[in-house]
Each structure stands twice: as structure tokens, then as C-alpha cells.
């Protein structure tokens, strides 16, 4: 079927294209995720490195601070030692306590570095010793023990201690500087990476989006082309349906006209046959009168005379009788065709019909037959209302009641049951059930054919009724089917739309 | 059915010769002895009624009655009916339409066009004969005007 071609799941090129699109999207997603992950990793590394930078800088500052405080204490001590003036000693205590406090801070800062721990302990010892030396000289100077002070100073122990401390300070500062340089280099490389990844990511995004855009465009174009095709197909289909319908209507009109013309043209010669048969009959009657009156050949020995008498009295009337019965039959058939053709041309007038009332009035015209058959009619149609042509339905039910009374079973009293129920598609199914003689299985379709009858031919009829019924119902947009069991009964099922179709079927 | 020395001529337009013969026989049986002029097609009948010049002058002074079949080989009876009723000299001629059609619309159309009587030819011969005989009776009672 053509419509399936427009179905995405069944179109091979669409499948490929869908697969391609999703692969592309997945790739794009992966690239983006990679970029995000790499950026996050680099940022994290950069943060750690930056923390380290801060730590190194703090360590360096702390070391410098300790040294400065120590130097400040030393210069204060030296000034005091030099001239014994207490003014010089005024910053000494502050510098000393500051040196100790700052050393503690330095100690904390380098606590995480094991290689620094040893040197910091040694530094601590040196600083402690230096401070003790300075305290001792300051105390001795205050006691005016200048000699003892001079001895200590002369020992150069204080300078040596300060030099040692400076070595450690320089070591710590250099180490911090190295760390700073290394970290900055690290950061620079992280930034370079980040830039590269960002550029690569941008390019990847442009490529993926470009492909997605292109495939979207192509897909959209294909879709609109498919829709256009579908629309073209649809309108073509409508046109075709219209054409076919018009053809059908035309064909039906032709059949109608044909039936009409045929019946009229068939009737004309029939009039002649009948007419001249009557003339013949009249002629024969005259002949018979003559023979009777004259008594010719009453007991004639001449076979010619006897034969003539025989012809006038028996052969001719017999022939005429057959001609008459045949023409009468033919006339009946022609009338039936004419009736069907007329029924097909009669305009339908749909109206709301209470089925129960309609059947009631139909039944009343069969009262006599029903009574004769000891019959009972059970109509179960309360409240069933449909919209249809009244005359058509009356003809349908009259035919069905006529058949049911004509073909009842002599073995049992006639029972007819009429019921209805709604079925799918706003239609109604009317069941017309009898307990008559039934129809043999092989004749079930035949009973709806024109001029065909079934079963025992003990009732007058032309085989028109059910053909007519079916034609009427089909014209109303319905149909009739039959289920029957021989010698048990027959059920006709009529299906009709609840609402008359706006434009009636073309066929009658 | 002669009226004061003005015998009516019956113009029978019928293509089926059998029908024509049966009609004539039955008219005669009904005791009608008027002249019957038979035509088997429309053209010759019209030529008789309208005359060679087609004006209808030829029928002036005639007493006519037309028996018209609707199914003719060369034209429909309705055409003839129309022309008779449209002609000033012929329009008063009584026209009896005889046809196999008992289609109500066609009957109506015939009366609309001015047909005086419409008779369906029944296949049932007795009915047919009866209808024709009654037609004969009709002829005896209707006044057929002189064509002016």
C-alpha cells in the first residue's frame, strides 16, 4: 500500500537517517560531556595549585616576618648594649613576643611538610638560644655588668646564632619561592589546556550542530515532500471516487432507462398477440357456432371433415388457451420489471417513523390471513424510531408479512416475531422471525433473485417480492439477509441506518 | 357519429400496424362508422394535418379527431401534440392519446400539452377492447368543432 511509504518506521532511508541523527547527537553529547569533565578537572587542579600558592606565599611571609622580628629585637638589644639607654630597649620585648608569635604561625604553616619539620625544630632551637642569649646580655647590662656583657658579645655567639637562623630562613623562603614558581607554571599549563579544550569543544559543537541542522533540514524537506505527495494522492483519490460514483450513477440510470424502455417496447407486441388471440377466439367461436348449427360432420365418415371439426372444437381453443396464459405470464413479468424500475426512480422522502406503529398498520391488512392460520404476531419495537422513507418500509414489511402468511407451515399455528436492536455505525437491525416452512440452505440467496422462487410451488407468486424488498432496502442504505432452517422457520434480518443518508444510493 | 351532415374523420397516428388494426376493429364494433385515416409515422401525419405549406390551412373546414400513439419511429407523440396545439387551425381538434405508458409524469405532461383524453393500452385485451369501445361511445357524445 502506498500509504505505508509515508510511515517513518517502514521507510528504509528514514531509518538510516534516524540512526545517523541519533549517532550524531550521541557523539555531540559525549564531546560536550568530555569538555565539561576536562574543564572541571582542570579547574579543580587549578584550585588545588592555587591553594598551594597561597600556602607557599603565607609560609614565605611568615618566615620573613619571623626574621624581621628577630632582627628588630637584635638591633634593639644592640642599641641598648651599646649605650645602656633604655630607649633602645623599648621595641625589644614587642619584637621578641612578635617573633615568637610569628614563629608559631610559621610552625603551623609548615606542619604539613615533613622535610620542613626537622629544619623548623632546629630553627626553633636556634631562635630559642638566640633569644636566651639576648635576654641574658640585656639583664647583665641592666645590672651594669658591662664586662660580662662584653665577654658574651666578644664570643660572637649571638652573630653565629643569627647567621644560622638566617640560613634556615633563607632555606624556607627559597623553598617557598620554588613552590610558587612551580605552581605558577602548573597553572599556566592548566590554562593552556583549558583554552585548547574550549577551542576544540567549540569546533566540535559547531560540527555537531551543523550536521544536526543539515539532517533536520533534509528530514523536514523529505517530510514536506511526503506530505505534498500524500495530499496529491488524496485529492487524486477524491477525484477518482467522484468519477467512479458518477460512472455508477450513469450506469444505474442507464439500467433504469433500459428496463423502462424494454418493458414498454415488450408490451407493444404483447398487446398485438393478446388482441389478435382474442380476434382468433372470436373467429373460432363463430366457426364453432356454424359447425354446431349446421351439424356438419357430426358423424362424418370423411376424415377431412372430422379433422376440421376437431380443430375448431378442441385444437384451436387449446392453442389459444396456451397463448393466453403465456402472454398473461409474460405481462406479469414485464409489470414486475416495470414496478422495480419505477420504484428506483421514485424520490425518497425520509421522515421520522415509529416502527411499532408502522408495523401495526401493516399487520392490520393481513388480519384475515393471520386469523385463518391461527396466527399470533408478536411485535417488540416499543420506542424504536428511525428516519426513512415511509412508503418503502411499508412495502418491505407488507412483503415480509405476505410471505410469512403464504409460506407458513400447515403443521403448526403461525407465529411471527419482530424485534429490533441498534448495532454499530448508528444502524438498526430488525429481526423478522417466523415459524414457517423455511428455506432450503441452497436456496437462501436465490430467494432474493428476481423471478426466482423456492420450495413447494403451491402458492401464487411471480418471484418478485423479496427481490423488490432487497432493492428497496439497498436504496435506503440498508440490506436484508436471511437465516433459515427447513421446516423450522425463517429469520430475515433487516439492517438500516437510523438516520437516512443525505444522498441516497444511486442504485434502486 | 355524424352531426348534422358534418362527418368526423378520425386521424389515427399509430406505428404498430397490429395496434392500428385492433383499434379500428374495436371502434367499428362499437358502432362507429366514421372514416379512419391511418398514419404509421409522425411526419406523414403532420403533413396531412398541416398541409404542404405547414400552415394548417389544409385542415380548415375539416371535422377531425386525432388518435395519437406516443411511441413513433420518427418523432414522439408529444411533438405532434405540441404542434397540433400550437397551430391556430388545429388547436381545437380533440386529441386522444393512446399509449402503453401508464407513467404518471407522462400522462400529466400530455394533459399539460392539451391532450383531451389519455388512454393506456392494456395488455389485457378485454380491457383494451373495452377502452376503445368506450372511446367510440365518447365519439358519439362529444361535439367536434369545425376546424376554423
PDB file of N, CA, C and O in Angstrom, chain A residues 128-157:
ATOM      1  N   UNK A 128      65.399  29.984  70.030  1.00  0.00           N
ATOM      2  CA  UNK A 128      65.310  29.950  71.490  1.00  0.00           C
ATOM      3  C   UNK A 128      66.653  30.357  72.117  1.00  0.00           C
ATOM      4  O   UNK A 128      66.705  31.201  73.024  1.00  0.00           O
ATOM      5  N   UNK A 129      67.740  29.783  71.525  1.00  0.00           N
ATOM      6  CA  UNK A 129      69.069  30.064  72.071  1.00  0.00           C
ATOM      7  C   UNK A 129      69.410  31.538  71.894  1.00  0.00           C
ATOM      8  O   UNK A 129      69.935  32.209  72.794  1.00  0.00           O
ATOM      9  N   UNK A 130      69.099  32.070  70.677  1.00  0.00           N
ATOM     10  CA  UNK A 130      69.390  33.480  70.374  1.00  0.00           C
ATOM     11  C   UNK A 130      68.647  34.412  71.342  1.00  0.00           C
ATOM     12  O   UNK A 130      69.240  35.353  71.889  1.00  0.00           O
ATOM     13  N   UNK A 131      67.373  34.067  71.568  1.00  0.00           N
ATOM     14  CA  UNK A 131      66.557  34.905  72.449  1.00  0.00           C
ATOM     15  C   UNK A 131      67.113  34.852  73.875  1.00  0.00           C
ATOM     16  O   UNK A 131      67.223  35.884  74.564  1.00  0.00           O
ATOM     17  N   UNK A 132      67.520  33.661  74.292  1.00  0.00           N
ATOM     18  CA  UNK A 132      68.072  33.498  75.638  1.00  0.00           C
ATOM     19  C   UNK A 132      69.352  34.302  75.774  1.00  0.00           C
ATOM     20  O   UNK A 132      69.563  35.009  76.785  1.00  0.00           O
ATOM     21  N   UNK A 133      70.179  34.241  74.683  1.00  0.00           N
ATOM     22  CA  UNK A 133      71.450  34.994  74.716  1.00  0.00           C
ATOM     23  C   UNK A 133      71.148  36.475  74.854  1.00  0.00           C
ATOM     24  O   UNK A 133      71.775  37.190  75.665  1.00  0.00           O
ATOM     25  N   UNK A 134      70.172  36.946  74.060  1.00  0.00           N
ATOM     26  CA  UNK A 134      69.843  38.369  74.102  1.00  0.00           C
ATOM     27  C   UNK A 134      69.286  38.759  75.473  1.00  0.00           C
ATOM     28  O   UNK A 134      69.668  39.784  76.041  1.00  0.00           O
ATOM     29  N   UNK A 135      68.426  37.924  76.030  1.00  0.00           N
ATOM     30  CA  UNK A 135      67.854  38.207  77.348  1.00  0.00           C
ATOM     31  C   UNK A 135      68.951  38.328  78.398  1.00  0.00           C
ATOM     32  O   UNK A 135      68.945  39.254  79.226  1.00  0.00           O
ATOM     33  N   UNK A 136      69.925  37.371  78.269  1.00  0.00           N
ATOM     34  CA  UNK A 136      70.999  37.360  79.263  1.00  0.00           C
ATOM     35  C   UNK A 136      71.807  38.651  79.152  1.00  0.00           C
ATOM     36  O   UNK A 136      72.103  39.322  80.145  1.00  0.00           O
ATOM     37  N   UNK A 137      72.220  39.061  77.950  1.00  0.00           N
ATOM     38  CA  UNK A 137      73.024  40.281  77.788  1.00  0.00           C
ATOM     39  C   UNK A 137      72.265  41.494  78.288  1.00  0.00           C
ATOM     40  O   UNK A 137      72.835  42.363  78.957  1.00  0.00           O
ATOM     41  N   UNK A 138      70.903  41.522  77.929  1.00  0.00           N
ATOM     42  CA  UNK A 138      70.096  42.669  78.379  1.00  0.00           C
ATOM     43  C   UNK A 138      70.066  42.717  79.913  1.00  0.00           C
ATOM     44  O   UNK A 138      70.268  43.775  80.526  1.00  0.00           O
ATOM     45  N   UNK A 139      69.896  41.573  80.549  1.00  0.00           N
ATOM     46  CA  UNK A 139      69.838  41.510  82.011  1.00  0.00           C
ATOM     47  C   UNK A 139      71.164  41.929  82.625  1.00  0.00           C
ATOM     48  O   UNK A 139      71.203  42.724  83.586  1.00  0.00           O
ATOM     49  N   UNK A 140      72.258  41.444  82.026  1.00  0.00           N
ATOM     50  CA  UNK A 140      73.586  41.775  82.558  1.00  0.00           C
ATOM     51  C   UNK A 140      73.846  43.258  82.414  1.00  0.00           C
ATOM     52  O   UNK A 140      74.386  43.909  83.297  1.00  0.00           O
ATOM     53  N   UNK A 141      73.426  43.825  81.239  1.00  0.00           N
ATOM     54  CA  UNK A 141      73.658  45.264  81.013  1.00  0.00           C
ATOM     55  C   UNK A 141      72.921  46.095  82.057  1.00  0.00           C
ATOM     56  O   UNK A 141      73.447  47.095  82.568  1.00  0.00           O
ATOM     57  N   UNK A 142      71.693  45.639  82.383  1.00  0.00           N
ATOM     58  CA  UNK A 142      70.920  46.382  83.371  1.00  0.00           C
ATOM     59  C   UNK A 142      71.593  46.348  84.729  1.00  0.00           C
ATOM     60  O   UNK A 142      71.495  47.293  85.510  1.00  0.00           O
ATOM     61  N   UNK A 143      72.294  45.231  84.978  1.00  0.00           N
ATOM     62  CA  UNK A 143      72.991  45.116  86.287  1.00  0.00           C
ATOM     63  C   UNK A 143      74.362  45.797  86.222  1.00  0.00           C
ATOM     64  O   UNK A 143      75.211  45.631  87.100  1.00  0.00           O
ATOM     65  N   UNK A 144      74.607  46.490  85.122  1.00  0.00           N
ATOM     66  CA  UNK A 144      75.846  47.222  84.892  1.00  0.00           C
ATOM     67  C   UNK A 144      77.034  46.312  84.836  1.00  0.00           C
ATOM     68  O   UNK A 144      78.171  46.669  85.121  1.00  0.00           O
ATOM     69  N   UNK A 145      76.772  45.065  84.474  1.00  0.00           N
ATOM     70  CA  UNK A 145      77.926  44.143  84.393  1.00  0.00           C
ATOM     71  C   UNK A 145      78.446  44.189  82.966  1.00  0.00           C
ATOM     72  O   UNK A 145      78.320  43.250  82.164  1.00  0.00           O
ATOM     73  N   UNK A 146      79.039  45.320  82.647  1.00  0.00           N
ATOM     74  CA  UNK A 146      79.462  45.536  81.276  1.00  0.00           C
ATOM     75  C   UNK A 146      80.527  44.550  80.821  1.00  0.00           C
ATOM     76  O   UNK A 146      80.572  44.171  79.654  1.00  0.00           O
ATOM     77  N   UNK A 147      81.295  44.107  81.749  1.00  0.00           N
ATOM     78  CA  UNK A 147      82.367  43.154  81.402  1.00  0.00           C
ATOM     79  C   UNK A 147      81.796  41.836  80.924  1.00  0.00           C
ATOM     80  O   UNK A 147      82.224  41.300  79.918  1.00  0.00           O
ATOM     81  N   UNK A 148      80.861  41.381  81.729  1.00  0.00           N
ATOM     82  CA  UNK A 148      80.214  40.089  81.346  1.00  0.00           C
ATOM     83  C   UNK A 148      79.523  40.213  80.000  1.00  0.00           C
ATOM     84  O   UNK A 148      79.626  39.316  79.154  1.00  0.00           O
ATOM     85  N   UNK A 149      78.916  41.380  79.799  1.00  0.00           N
ATOM     86  CA  UNK A 149      78.232  41.606  78.502  1.00  0.00           C
ATOM     87  C   UNK A 149      79.263  41.580  77.371  1.00  0.00           C
ATOM     88  O   UNK A 149      79.073  40.917  76.357  1.00  0.00           O
ATOM     89  N   UNK A 150      80.355  42.302  77.636  1.00  0.00           N
ATOM     90  CA  UNK A 150      81.401  42.376  76.603  1.00  0.00           C
ATOM     91  C   UNK A 150      81.944  40.995  76.297  1.00  0.00           C
ATOM     92  O   UNK A 150      82.180  40.664  75.131  1.00  0.00           O
ATOM     93  N   UNK A 151      82.055  40.190  77.351  1.00  0.00           N
ATOM     94  CA  UNK A 151      82.563  38.821  77.138  1.00  0.00           C
ATOM     95  C   UNK A 151      81.622  38.019  76.245  1.00  0.00           C
ATOM     96  O   UNK A 151      82.067  37.312  75.339  1.00  0.00           O
ATOM     97  N   UNK A 152      80.340  38.161  76.540  1.00  0.00           N
ATOM     98  CA  UNK A 152      79.359  37.403  75.729  1.00  0.00           C
ATOM     99  C   UNK A 152      79.396  37.900  74.297  1.00  0.00           C
ATOM    100  O   UNK A 152      79.408  37.097  73.360  1.00  0.00           O
ATOM    101  N   UNK A 153      79.405  39.205  74.161  1.00  0.00           N
ATOM    102  CA  UNK A 153      79.396  39.759  72.784  1.00  0.00           C
ATOM    103  C   UNK A 153      80.652  39.344  72.048  1.00  0.00           C
ATOM    104  O   UNK A 153      80.617  38.969  70.879  1.00  0.00           O
ATOM    105  N   UNK A 154      81.741  39.389  72.790  1.00  0.00           N
ATOM    106  CA  UNK A 154      83.021  39.052  72.162  1.00  0.00           C
ATOM    107  C   UNK A 154      83.064  37.610  71.713  1.00  0.00           C
ATOM    108  O   UNK A 154      83.794  37.267  70.787  1.00  0.00           O
ATOM    109  N   UNK A 155      82.280  36.799  72.410  1.00  0.00           N
ATOM    110  CA  UNK A 155      82.269  35.378  71.999  1.00  0.00           C
ATOM    111  C   UNK A 155      81.658  35.197  70.605  1.00  0.00           C
ATOM    112  O   UNK A 155      81.731  34.120  70.038  1.00  0.00           O
ATOM    113  N   UNK A 156      80.987  36.232  70.095  1.00  0.00           N
ATOM    114  CA  UNK A 156      80.337  36.203  68.757  1.00  0.00           C
ATOM    115  C   UNK A 156      79.273  35.129  68.613  1.00  0.00           C
ATOM    116  O   UNK A 156      78.885  34.728  67.512  1.00  0.00           O
ATOM    117  N   UNK A 157      78.892  34.609  69.781  1.00  0.00           N
ATOM    118  CA  UNK A 157      77.853  33.533  69.752  1.00  0.00           C
ATOM    119  C   UNK A 157      76.548  34.061  69.155  1.00  0.00           C
ATOM    120  O   UNK A 157      75.911  33.410  68.341  1.00  0.00           O
TER     121      UNK A 157
END
